[in-house]
Amino acid sequence: MRQSFHGRTIGALSVTGNAHYQEPFEPLMDGVRFADFNDVESVKAQVTDKTCAIIMETIQGESGIHPADRAFLEGVRALCDEKDILLILDEIQCGMGRTGQMYAWQNFGVKPDIMTTAKALGCGVPVGAFLMTERVAQKSLAPGDHGTTYGGNPFVGAAVSKVFDLYEQMHILEHVGEVSVYLEQKLDEIVDKYDFLKQRRGMGLMQGIVTEKSSSEIAAKALDAGLVVITAGADVIRILPPLVITKDNVDEMAEKLIGVLDAFL
Ligand SMILES: Cc1ncc(COP(=O)(O)O)c(C=O)c1O
């Protein structure tokens, strides 16, 4: 089941609702339907006796940093349990400690049947993973099934293993939990300072600022000032700092961002 949630991107290409990502890859997989994010009734309205899975991001990234409501996640989980539908959470952007928990769904206590994870999983080594519960595995995978040529190769396996060691040794989750409170405070101060900034939203080190000025112009000026921020659509400045960012780094970021935003007054 594809869920665009008002045309927002929610996952891999074949199930994204974002036309920008879809169009170059058409024709896309058939049989995918869309519902609205954070609206469980709209999800129910799309479910039929043929629905096999519901896929979404726990916190939507490309769409402009939209965290799921707890009630929505719980409602979708209950719907999946009731109808024997798989819940797939795409944690590629919001996972790997970015919200202070290893996976964003852990903030809500709503466990998926299948989960995707990538990005910091290899800390620069290209690797992604598709994880499933034992129950799902028993009913879907058998020895000898085709995997992928490079799937689970020793090189990326060693990288992932090292990444998990480093997360423990460097107390990444605790660090993100602490530093993100400071980041949120600083970003809130910035949003209060400028009339054209309307809202901060997000969790942990995954934050978006809604702007009435062009987000791409702000991002371009920020880059000139030595600050890398990205956009999510025309009206959101997306802030996804490295998980090892310090409070001093946050101060430096805030100072640079203020310098950039002043030029838009
Ligand atoms: C939420 C989400 N899902 C899927 C993807 C695609 O991941 P990959 O490039 O590993 O296919 C991305 C890429 O940014 C993403 O942010």
PDB file of C-alpha atoms and ligand atoms in Angstrom:
ATOM      1  CA  MET A   1       0.000   0.000   0.000  1.00  0.00           C
ATOM      2  CA  ARG A   2       1.494   3.258  -1.043  1.00  0.00           C
ATOM      3  CA  GLN A   3       0.753   6.285   1.050  1.00  0.00           C
ATOM      4  CA  SER A   4       1.476   9.669  -0.399  1.00  0.00           C
ATOM      5  CA  PHE A   5      -0.039  11.560   2.450  1.00  0.00           C
ATOM      6  CA  HIS A   6      -0.993  14.584   0.369  1.00  0.00           C
ATOM      7  CA  GLY A   7       1.713  13.946  -2.174  1.00  0.00           C
ATOM      8  CA  ARG A   8       4.539  13.813   0.317  1.00  0.00           C
ATOM      9  CA  THR A   9       7.376  11.399  -0.096  1.00  0.00           C
ATOM     10  CA  ILE A  10       7.208   8.579   2.369  1.00  0.00           C
ATOM     11  CA  GLY A  11       9.684   6.013   1.321  1.00  0.00           C
ATOM     12  CA  ALA A  12      11.428   4.274  -1.496  1.00  0.00           C
ATOM     13  CA  LEU A  13      10.615   5.298  -5.041  1.00  0.00           C
ATOM     14  CA  SER A  14       8.081   2.678  -5.902  1.00  0.00           C
ATOM     15  CA  VAL A  15       5.962   3.670  -2.932  1.00  0.00           C
ATOM     16  CA  THR A  16       6.671   7.368  -2.758  1.00  0.00           C
ATOM     17  CA  GLY A  17       3.891   9.821  -3.350  1.00  0.00           C
ATOM     18  CA  ASN A  18       6.283  12.482  -4.589  1.00  0.00           C
ATOM     19  CA  ALA A  19       5.863  12.964  -8.340  1.00  0.00           C
ATOM     20  CA  HIS A  20       9.363  14.395  -8.621  1.00  0.00           C
ATOM     21  CA  TYR A  21      10.838  11.027  -7.642  1.00  0.00           C
ATOM     22  CA  GLN A  22       8.215   8.909  -9.357  1.00  0.00           C
ATOM     23  CA  GLU A  23       8.147  10.315 -12.864  1.00  0.00           C
ATOM     24  CA  PRO A  24      11.628   9.278 -14.078  1.00  0.00           C
ATOM     25  CA  PHE A  25      10.915   5.691 -13.023  1.00  0.00           C
ATOM     26  CA  GLU A  26       7.486   5.176 -14.525  1.00  0.00           C
ATOM     27  CA  PRO A  27       5.799   2.759 -15.067  1.00  0.00           C
ATOM     28  CA  LEU A  28       5.712   2.090 -11.348  1.00  0.00           C
ATOM     29  CA  MET A  29       4.583  -0.949  -9.433  1.00  0.00           C
ATOM     30  CA  ASP A  30       0.822  -1.344  -9.625  1.00  0.00           C
ATOM     31  CA  GLY A  31      -1.643  -1.931  -6.825  1.00  0.00           C
ATOM     32  CA  VAL A  32      -0.418   0.791  -4.519  1.00  0.00           C
ATOM     33  CA  ARG A  33      -2.859   3.164  -2.818  1.00  0.00           C
ATOM     34  CA  PHE A  34      -2.372   6.419  -0.980  1.00  0.00           C
ATOM     35  CA  ALA A  35      -3.733   7.670   2.304  1.00  0.00           C
ATOM     36  CA  ASP A  36      -3.195  10.772   4.412  1.00  0.00           C
ATOM     37  CA  PHE A  37      -0.474  10.880   7.015  1.00  0.00           C
ATOM     38  CA  ASN A  38      -1.710  11.196  10.587  1.00  0.00           C
ATOM     39  CA  ASP A  39      -5.266  10.359   9.493  1.00  0.00           C
ATOM     40  CA  VAL A  40      -6.063   6.793  10.423  1.00  0.00           C
ATOM     41  CA  GLU A  41      -9.546   6.962   8.911  1.00  0.00           C
ATOM     42  CA  SER A  42      -8.035   7.744   5.507  1.00  0.00           C
ATOM     43  CA  VAL A  43      -5.830   4.675   5.868  1.00  0.00           C
ATOM     44  CA  LYS A  44      -8.815   2.511   6.808  1.00  0.00           C
ATOM     45  CA  ALA A  45     -10.639   3.802   3.736  1.00  0.00           C
ATOM     46  CA  GLN A  46      -7.894   2.407   1.474  1.00  0.00           C
ATOM     47  CA  VAL A  47      -7.664  -1.028   3.058  1.00  0.00           C
ATOM     48  CA  THR A  48      -9.263  -3.954   1.242  1.00  0.00           C
ATOM     49  CA  ASP A  49      -9.093  -7.715   1.744  1.00  0.00           C
ATOM     50  CA  LYS A  50      -6.179  -7.677  -0.712  1.00  0.00           C
ATOM     51  CA  THR A  51      -4.032  -5.209   1.261  1.00  0.00           C
ATOM     52  CA  CYS A  52      -0.771  -6.897   2.221  1.00  0.00           C
ATOM     53  CA  ALA A  53       1.163  -4.053   3.820  1.00  0.00           C
ATOM     54  CA  ILE A  54       1.081  -0.445   4.916  1.00  0.00           C
ATOM     55  CA  ILE A  55       4.341   1.437   4.484  1.00  0.00           C
ATOM     56  CA  MET A  56       5.289   4.840   5.827  1.00  0.00           C
ATOM     57  CA  GLU A  57       8.098   6.785   7.423  1.00  0.00           C
ATOM     58  CA  THR A  58       7.863   7.172  11.182  1.00  0.00           C
ATOM     59  CA  ILE A  59       8.924  10.775  10.651  1.00  0.00           C
ATOM     60  CA  GLN A  60       8.517  11.964   7.093  1.00  0.00           C
ATOM     61  CA  GLY A  61      11.699  13.572   5.804  1.00  0.00           C
ATOM     62  CA  GLU A  62      11.363  14.761   2.219  1.00  0.00           C
ATOM     63  CA  SER A  63       7.824  15.977   2.835  1.00  0.00           C
ATOM     64  CA  GLY A  64       9.091  18.584   5.292  1.00  0.00           C
ATOM     65  CA  ILE A  65       9.774  16.799   8.596  1.00  0.00           C
ATOM     66  CA  HIS A  66       6.391  15.541   9.728  1.00  0.00           C
ATOM     67  CA  PRO A  67       6.505  13.251  12.767  1.00  0.00           C
ATOM     68  CA  ALA A  68       3.741  10.683  13.062  1.00  0.00           C
ATOM     69  CA  ASP A  69       1.287  11.217  15.923  1.00  0.00           C
ATOM     70  CA  ARG A  70       1.368   8.513  18.550  1.00  0.00           C
ATOM     71  CA  ALA A  71      -2.385   7.948  18.087  1.00  0.00           C
ATOM     72  CA  PHE A  72      -1.898   7.547  14.334  1.00  0.00           C
ATOM     73  CA  LEU A  73       0.881   4.983  14.699  1.00  0.00           C
ATOM     74  CA  GLU A  74      -1.093   3.083  17.335  1.00  0.00           C
ATOM     75  CA  GLY A  75      -4.204   3.212  15.157  1.00  0.00           C
ATOM     76  CA  VAL A  76      -2.381   1.897  12.086  1.00  0.00           C
ATOM     77  CA  ARG A  77      -0.721  -0.835  14.175  1.00  0.00           C
ATOM     78  CA  ALA A  78      -4.129  -1.884  15.532  1.00  0.00           C
ATOM     79  CA  LEU A  79      -5.585  -1.886  12.021  1.00  0.00           C
ATOM     80  CA  CYS A  80      -2.717  -4.064  10.772  1.00  0.00           C
ATOM     81  CA  ASP A  81      -3.176  -6.485  13.664  1.00  0.00           C
ATOM     82  CA  GLU A  82      -6.898  -6.690  13.128  1.00  0.00           C
ATOM     83  CA  LYS A  83      -6.665  -7.310   9.360  1.00  0.00           C
ATOM     84  CA  ASP A  84      -3.421  -9.310   9.356  1.00  0.00           C
ATOM     85  CA  ILE A  85      -1.611  -6.628   7.335  1.00  0.00           C
ATOM     86  CA  LEU A  86       2.131  -5.998   7.618  1.00  0.00           C
ATOM     87  CA  LEU A  87       3.281  -2.661   8.988  1.00  0.00           C
ATOM     88  CA  ILE A  88       6.479  -1.507   7.267  1.00  0.00           C
ATOM     89  CA  LEU A  89       8.259   1.489   8.755  1.00  0.00           C
ATOM     90  CA  ASP A  90      10.816   3.245   6.608  1.00  0.00           C
ATOM     91  CA  GLU A  91      13.495   4.357   9.064  1.00  0.00           C
ATOM     92  CA  ILE A  92      16.117   5.247   6.475  1.00  0.00           C
ATOM     93  CA  GLN A  93      16.120   8.949   7.320  1.00  0.00           C
ATOM     94  CA  CYS A  94      14.728   9.032  10.862  1.00  0.00           C
ATOM     95  CA  GLY A  95      16.493   5.930  12.191  1.00  0.00           C
ATOM     96  CA  MET A  96      19.960   5.086  13.514  1.00  0.00           C
ATOM     97  CA  GLY A  97      19.806   7.296  16.592  1.00  0.00           C
ATOM     98  CA  ARG A  98      18.666  10.505  14.925  1.00  0.00           C
ATOM     99  CA  THR A  99      15.761  10.936  17.350  1.00  0.00           C
ATOM    100  CA  GLY A 100      17.669   9.781  20.436  1.00  0.00           C
ATOM    101  CA  GLN A 101      16.353   6.220  20.137  1.00  0.00           C
ATOM    102  CA  MET A 102      18.034   3.769  17.792  1.00  0.00           C
ATOM    103  CA  TYR A 103      14.837   3.763  15.710  1.00  0.00           C
ATOM    104  CA  ALA A 104      12.202   6.475  15.726  1.00  0.00           C
ATOM    105  CA  TRP A 105       9.357   4.001  16.299  1.00  0.00           C
ATOM    106  CA  GLN A 106      10.889   3.228  19.701  1.00  0.00           C
ATOM    107  CA  ASN A 107       9.797   6.711  20.816  1.00  0.00           C
ATOM    108  CA  PHE A 108       6.211   5.584  20.294  1.00  0.00           C
ATOM    109  CA  GLY A 109       6.477   1.941  21.309  1.00  0.00           C
ATOM    110  CA  VAL A 110       4.838   0.860  18.049  1.00  0.00           C
ATOM    111  CA  LYS A 111       6.824  -1.980  16.553  1.00  0.00           C
ATOM    112  CA  PRO A 112       6.752  -2.618  12.810  1.00  0.00           C
ATOM    113  CA  ASP A 113       6.741  -6.057  11.199  1.00  0.00           C
ATOM    114  CA  ILE A 114       9.330  -4.896   8.694  1.00  0.00           C
ATOM    115  CA  MET A 115      11.737  -1.986   8.885  1.00  0.00           C
ATOM    116  CA  THR A 116      14.163  -0.399   6.447  1.00  0.00           C
ATOM    117  CA  THR A 117      17.377   1.202   7.644  1.00  0.00           C
ATOM    118  CA  ALA A 118      20.392   2.753   5.893  1.00  0.00           C
ATOM    119  CA  LYS A 119      22.412   5.993   5.900  1.00  0.00           C
ATOM    120  CA  ALA A 120      24.322   5.951   9.233  1.00  0.00           C
ATOM    121  CA  LEU A 121      24.096   2.147   9.206  1.00  0.00           C
ATOM    122  CA  GLY A 122      27.375   2.155   7.281  1.00  0.00           C
ATOM    123  CA  CYS A 123      28.581   5.666   8.201  1.00  0.00           C
ATOM    124  CA  GLY A 124      29.587   6.335   4.614  1.00  0.00           C
ATOM    125  CA  VAL A 125      29.919   2.744   3.412  1.00  0.00           C
ATOM    126  CA  PRO A 126      26.973   2.157   1.069  1.00  0.00           C
ATOM    127  CA  VAL A 127      24.659  -0.299   2.786  1.00  0.00           C
ATOM    128  CA  GLY A 128      20.977  -0.601   3.563  1.00  0.00           C
ATOM    129  CA  ALA A 129      19.046  -3.276   5.399  1.00  0.00           C
ATOM    130  CA  PHE A 130      15.540  -4.656   5.369  1.00  0.00           C
ATOM    131  CA  LEU A 131      14.704  -6.188   8.722  1.00  0.00           C
ATOM    132  CA  MET A 132      11.707  -8.334   9.585  1.00  0.00           C
ATOM    133  CA  THR A 133      10.319 -10.161  12.555  1.00  0.00           C
ATOM    134  CA  GLU A 134      10.843 -13.886  12.807  1.00  0.00           C
ATOM    135  CA  ARG A 135       7.169 -14.458  12.052  1.00  0.00           C
ATOM    136  CA  VAL A 136       7.434 -12.537   8.776  1.00  0.00           C
ATOM    137  CA  ALA A 137      10.706 -14.260   7.872  1.00  0.00           C
ATOM    138  CA  GLN A 138       9.285 -17.716   8.471  1.00  0.00           C
ATOM    139  CA  LYS A 139       6.430 -17.013   6.100  1.00  0.00           C
ATOM    140  CA  SER A 140       8.408 -15.242   3.394  1.00  0.00           C
ATOM    141  CA  LEU A 141      12.020 -16.386   3.189  1.00  0.00           C
ATOM    142  CA  ALA A 142      13.442 -19.824   2.545  1.00  0.00           C
ATOM    143  CA  PRO A 143      17.036 -21.018   2.119  1.00  0.00           C
ATOM    144  CA  GLY A 144      18.045 -20.629  -1.519  1.00  0.00           C
ATOM    145  CA  ASP A 145      15.755 -17.678  -2.229  1.00  0.00           C
ATOM    146  CA  HIS A 146      17.377 -15.111  -4.459  1.00  0.00           C
ATOM    147  CA  GLY A 147      18.950 -12.259  -2.499  1.00  0.00           C
ATOM    148  CA  THR A 148      21.251  -9.779  -4.146  1.00  0.00           C
ATOM    149  CA  THR A 149      24.781 -10.141  -5.459  1.00  0.00           C
ATOM    150  CA  TYR A 150      26.254  -7.815  -2.870  1.00  0.00           C
ATOM    151  CA  GLY A 151      23.706  -8.336  -0.099  1.00  0.00           C
ATOM    152  CA  GLY A 152      25.344  -8.982   3.262  1.00  0.00           C
ATOM    153  CA  ASN A 153      28.870  -9.043   1.858  1.00  0.00           C
ATOM    154  CA  PRO A 154      31.788  -9.216   4.332  1.00  0.00           C
ATOM    155  CA  PHE A 155      33.015  -5.700   3.672  1.00  0.00           C
ATOM    156  CA  VAL A 156      29.743  -3.949   4.510  1.00  0.00           C
ATOM    157  CA  GLY A 157      29.105  -6.477   7.269  1.00  0.00           C
ATOM    158  CA  ALA A 158      32.357  -5.428   8.945  1.00  0.00           C
ATOM    159  CA  ALA A 159      31.481  -1.743   8.500  1.00  0.00           C
ATOM    160  CA  VAL A 160      28.036  -2.166  10.066  1.00  0.00           C
ATOM    161  CA  SER A 161      29.480  -4.153  12.953  1.00  0.00           C
ATOM    162  CA  LYS A 162      32.004  -1.374  13.599  1.00  0.00           C
ATOM    163  CA  VAL A 163      29.273   1.260  13.416  1.00  0.00           C
ATOM    164  CA  PHE A 164      27.288  -0.516  16.143  1.00  0.00           C
ATOM    165  CA  ASP A 165      30.428  -0.777  18.299  1.00  0.00           C
ATOM    166  CA  LEU A 166      31.051   2.951  17.881  1.00  0.00           C
ATOM    167  CA  TYR A 167      27.455   3.822  18.758  1.00  0.00           C
ATOM    168  CA  GLU A 168      27.970   2.019  22.062  1.00  0.00           C
ATOM    169  CA  GLN A 169      31.471   3.292  22.776  1.00  0.00           C
ATOM    170  CA  MET A 170      30.577   6.890  21.946  1.00  0.00           C
ATOM    171  CA  HIS A 171      27.168   6.748  23.690  1.00  0.00           C
ATOM    172  CA  ILE A 172      25.589   8.193  20.574  1.00  0.00           C
ATOM    173  CA  LEU A 173      21.991   7.779  21.700  1.00  0.00           C
ATOM    174  CA  GLU A 174      22.556   9.515  25.041  1.00  0.00           C
ATOM    175  CA  HIS A 175      24.486  12.249  23.287  1.00  0.00           C
ATOM    176  CA  VAL A 176      21.731  12.853  20.718  1.00  0.00           C
ATOM    177  CA  GLY A 177      19.156  12.932  23.531  1.00  0.00           C
ATOM    178  CA  GLU A 178      21.111  15.683  25.294  1.00  0.00           C
ATOM    179  CA  VAL A 179      22.323  17.805  22.406  1.00  0.00           C
ATOM    180  CA  SER A 180      18.973  17.771  20.615  1.00  0.00           C
ATOM    181  CA  VAL A 181      17.275  19.512  23.558  1.00  0.00           C
ATOM    182  CA  TYR A 182      19.809  22.310  23.125  1.00  0.00           C
ATOM    183  CA  LEU A 183      19.341  22.362  19.345  1.00  0.00           C
ATOM    184  CA  GLU A 184      15.561  22.614  19.704  1.00  0.00           C
ATOM    185  CA  GLN A 185      15.941  25.483  22.162  1.00  0.00           C
ATOM    186  CA  LYS A 186      18.258  27.376  19.789  1.00  0.00           C
ATOM    187  CA  LEU A 187      16.018  26.759  16.781  1.00  0.00           C
ATOM    188  CA  ASP A 188      12.947  27.891  18.733  1.00  0.00           C
ATOM    189  CA  GLU A 189      14.765  31.136  19.583  1.00  0.00           C
ATOM    190  CA  ILE A 190      15.570  31.608  15.897  1.00  0.00           C
ATOM    191  CA  VAL A 191      11.981  30.925  14.818  1.00  0.00           C
ATOM    192  CA  ASP A 192      10.734  33.485  17.386  1.00  0.00           C
ATOM    193  CA  LYS A 193      13.171  36.092  16.079  1.00  0.00           C
ATOM    194  CA  TYR A 194      11.958  36.193  12.448  1.00  0.00           C
ATOM    195  CA  ASP A 195       8.357  36.840  11.371  1.00  0.00           C
ATOM    196  CA  PHE A 196       8.883  34.897   8.149  1.00  0.00           C
ATOM    197  CA  LEU A 197       9.743  31.740  10.093  1.00  0.00           C
ATOM    198  CA  LYS A 198       6.507  30.063  11.079  1.00  0.00           C
ATOM    199  CA  GLN A 199       7.262  26.855  12.920  1.00  0.00           C
ATOM    200  CA  ARG A 200       9.876  24.378  14.043  1.00  0.00           C
ATOM    201  CA  ARG A 201       8.915  20.755  13.962  1.00  0.00           C
ATOM    202  CA  GLY A 202      10.720  17.461  14.283  1.00  0.00           C
ATOM    203  CA  MET A 203      12.331  15.155  16.782  1.00  0.00           C
ATOM    204  CA  GLY A 204      15.900  14.967  18.026  1.00  0.00           C
ATOM    205  CA  LEU A 205      18.423  15.829  15.339  1.00  0.00           C
ATOM    206  CA  MET A 206      15.794  15.762  12.596  1.00  0.00           C
ATOM    207  CA  GLN A 207      14.339  19.232  12.486  1.00  0.00           C
ATOM    208  CA  GLY A 208      12.485  21.382   9.992  1.00  0.00           C
ATOM    209  CA  ILE A 209      11.816  25.109  10.029  1.00  0.00           C
ATOM    210  CA  VAL A 210       8.847  26.341   8.034  1.00  0.00           C
ATOM    211  CA  THR A 211       9.687  29.539   6.163  1.00  0.00           C
ATOM    212  CA  GLU A 212       7.716  31.993   4.068  1.00  0.00           C
ATOM    213  CA  LYS A 213      10.938  32.937   2.235  1.00  0.00           C
ATOM    214  CA  SER A 214      12.397  30.512  -0.296  1.00  0.00           C
ATOM    215  CA  SER A 215      14.049  27.598   1.481  1.00  0.00           C
ATOM    216  CA  SER A 216      16.386  26.974  -1.448  1.00  0.00           C
ATOM    217  CA  GLU A 217      17.595  30.589  -1.412  1.00  0.00           C
ATOM    218  CA  ILE A 218      18.213  30.326   2.321  1.00  0.00           C
ATOM    219  CA  ALA A 219      20.052  27.007   1.863  1.00  0.00           C
ATOM    220  CA  ALA A 220      22.221  28.495  -0.917  1.00  0.00           C
ATOM    221  CA  LYS A 221      23.148  31.523   1.213  1.00  0.00           C
ATOM    222  CA  ALA A 222      23.835  29.237   4.163  1.00  0.00           C
ATOM    223  CA  LEU A 223      26.256  27.228   2.055  1.00  0.00           C
ATOM    224  CA  ASP A 224      28.076  30.444   1.111  1.00  0.00           C
ATOM    225  CA  ALA A 225      28.374  31.121   4.845  1.00  0.00           C
ATOM    226  CA  GLY A 226      29.838  27.657   5.424  1.00  0.00           C
ATOM    227  CA  LEU A 227      26.668  26.040   6.793  1.00  0.00           C
ATOM    228  CA  VAL A 228      25.141  22.992   5.120  1.00  0.00           C
ATOM    229  CA  VAL A 229      21.357  22.849   5.458  1.00  0.00           C
ATOM    230  CA  ILE A 230      19.013  21.211   3.013  1.00  0.00           C
ATOM    231  CA  THR A 231      15.457  21.894   1.981  1.00  0.00           C
ATOM    232  CA  ALA A 232      12.282  19.875   2.008  1.00  0.00           C
ATOM    233  CA  GLY A 233      10.028  21.484  -0.550  1.00  0.00           C
ATOM    234  CA  ALA A 234       9.872  25.235  -1.102  1.00  0.00           C
ATOM    235  CA  ASP A 235       9.001  26.143   2.459  1.00  0.00           C
ATOM    236  CA  VAL A 236      11.037  23.978   4.822  1.00  0.00           C
ATOM    237  CA  ILE A 237      14.662  24.330   5.872  1.00  0.00           C
ATOM    238  CA  ARG A 238      15.750  20.845   6.860  1.00  0.00           C
ATOM    239  CA  ILE A 239      18.363  20.460   9.576  1.00  0.00           C
ATOM    240  CA  LEU A 240      19.931  17.021   9.910  1.00  0.00           C
ATOM    241  CA  PRO A 241      23.247  17.593  11.695  1.00  0.00           C
ATOM    242  CA  PRO A 242      25.815  14.856  12.277  1.00  0.00           C
ATOM    243  CA  LEU A 243      24.947  12.777  15.330  1.00  0.00           C
ATOM    244  CA  VAL A 244      28.256  13.790  16.968  1.00  0.00           C
ATOM    245  CA  ILE A 245      27.417  17.516  16.860  1.00  0.00           C
ATOM    246  CA  THR A 246      28.344  19.333  20.095  1.00  0.00           C
ATOM    247  CA  LYS A 247      26.656  22.255  21.859  1.00  0.00           C
ATOM    248  CA  ASP A 248      29.489  24.478  20.589  1.00  0.00           C
ATOM    249  CA  ASN A 249      28.741  23.321  17.058  1.00  0.00           C
ATOM    250  CA  VAL A 250      25.061  24.159  17.629  1.00  0.00           C
ATOM    251  CA  ASP A 251      26.061  27.668  18.757  1.00  0.00           C
ATOM    252  CA  GLU A 252      28.208  28.103  15.658  1.00  0.00           C
ATOM    253  CA  MET A 253      25.376  26.830  13.474  1.00  0.00           C
ATOM    254  CA  ALA A 254      22.878  29.209  15.108  1.00  0.00           C
ATOM    255  CA  GLU A 255      25.217  32.169  14.668  1.00  0.00           C
ATOM    256  CA  LYS A 256      25.734  31.405  10.975  1.00  0.00           C
ATOM    257  CA  LEU A 257      22.043  30.790  10.384  1.00  0.00           C
ATOM    258  CA  ILE A 258      21.136  34.091  12.040  1.00  0.00           C
ATOM    259  CA  GLY A 259      23.664  35.863   9.811  1.00  0.00           C
ATOM    260  CA  VAL A 260      22.029  34.295   6.757  1.00  0.00           C
ATOM    261  CA  LEU A 261      18.441  34.962   7.893  1.00  0.00           C
ATOM    262  CA  ASP A 262      19.204  38.622   8.677  1.00  0.00           C
ATOM    263  CA  ALA A 263      19.859  39.096   4.961  1.00  0.00           C
ATOM    264  CA  PHE A 264      16.219  38.080   4.271  1.00  0.00           C
ATOM    265  CA  LEU A 265      14.680  40.749   6.508  1.00  0.00           C
TER     266      LEU A 265
HETATM  267  C1  LIG B   1      12.970   7.840   4.059  1.00  0.00           C
HETATM  268  C2  LIG B   1      13.774   7.343   2.917  1.00  0.00           C
HETATM  269  N1  LIG B   1      13.474   6.171   2.362  1.00  0.00           N
HETATM  270  C3  LIG B   1      14.180   5.674   1.335  1.00  0.00           C
HETATM  271  C4  LIG B   1      15.243   6.370   0.822  1.00  0.00           C
HETATM  272  C5  LIG B   1      16.007   5.776  -0.308  1.00  0.00           C
HETATM  273  O1  LIG B   1      17.065   5.115   0.207  1.00  0.00           O
HETATM  274  P1  LIG B   1      18.164   4.451  -0.744  1.00  0.00           P
HETATM  275  O2  LIG B   1      18.886   5.586  -1.373  1.00  0.00           O
HETATM  276  O3  LIG B   1      19.012   3.671   0.200  1.00  0.00           O
HETATM  277  O4  LIG B   1      17.429   3.632  -1.720  1.00  0.00           O
HETATM  278  C6  LIG B   1      15.593   7.602   1.354  1.00  0.00           C
HETATM  279  C7  LIG B   1      16.735   8.362   0.823  1.00  0.00           C
HETATM  280  O5  LIG B   1      17.048   9.443   1.244  1.00  0.00           O
HETATM  281  C8  LIG B   1      14.848   8.097   2.440  1.00  0.00           C
HETATM  282  O6  LIG B   1      15.132   9.274   2.997  1.00  0.00           O
END
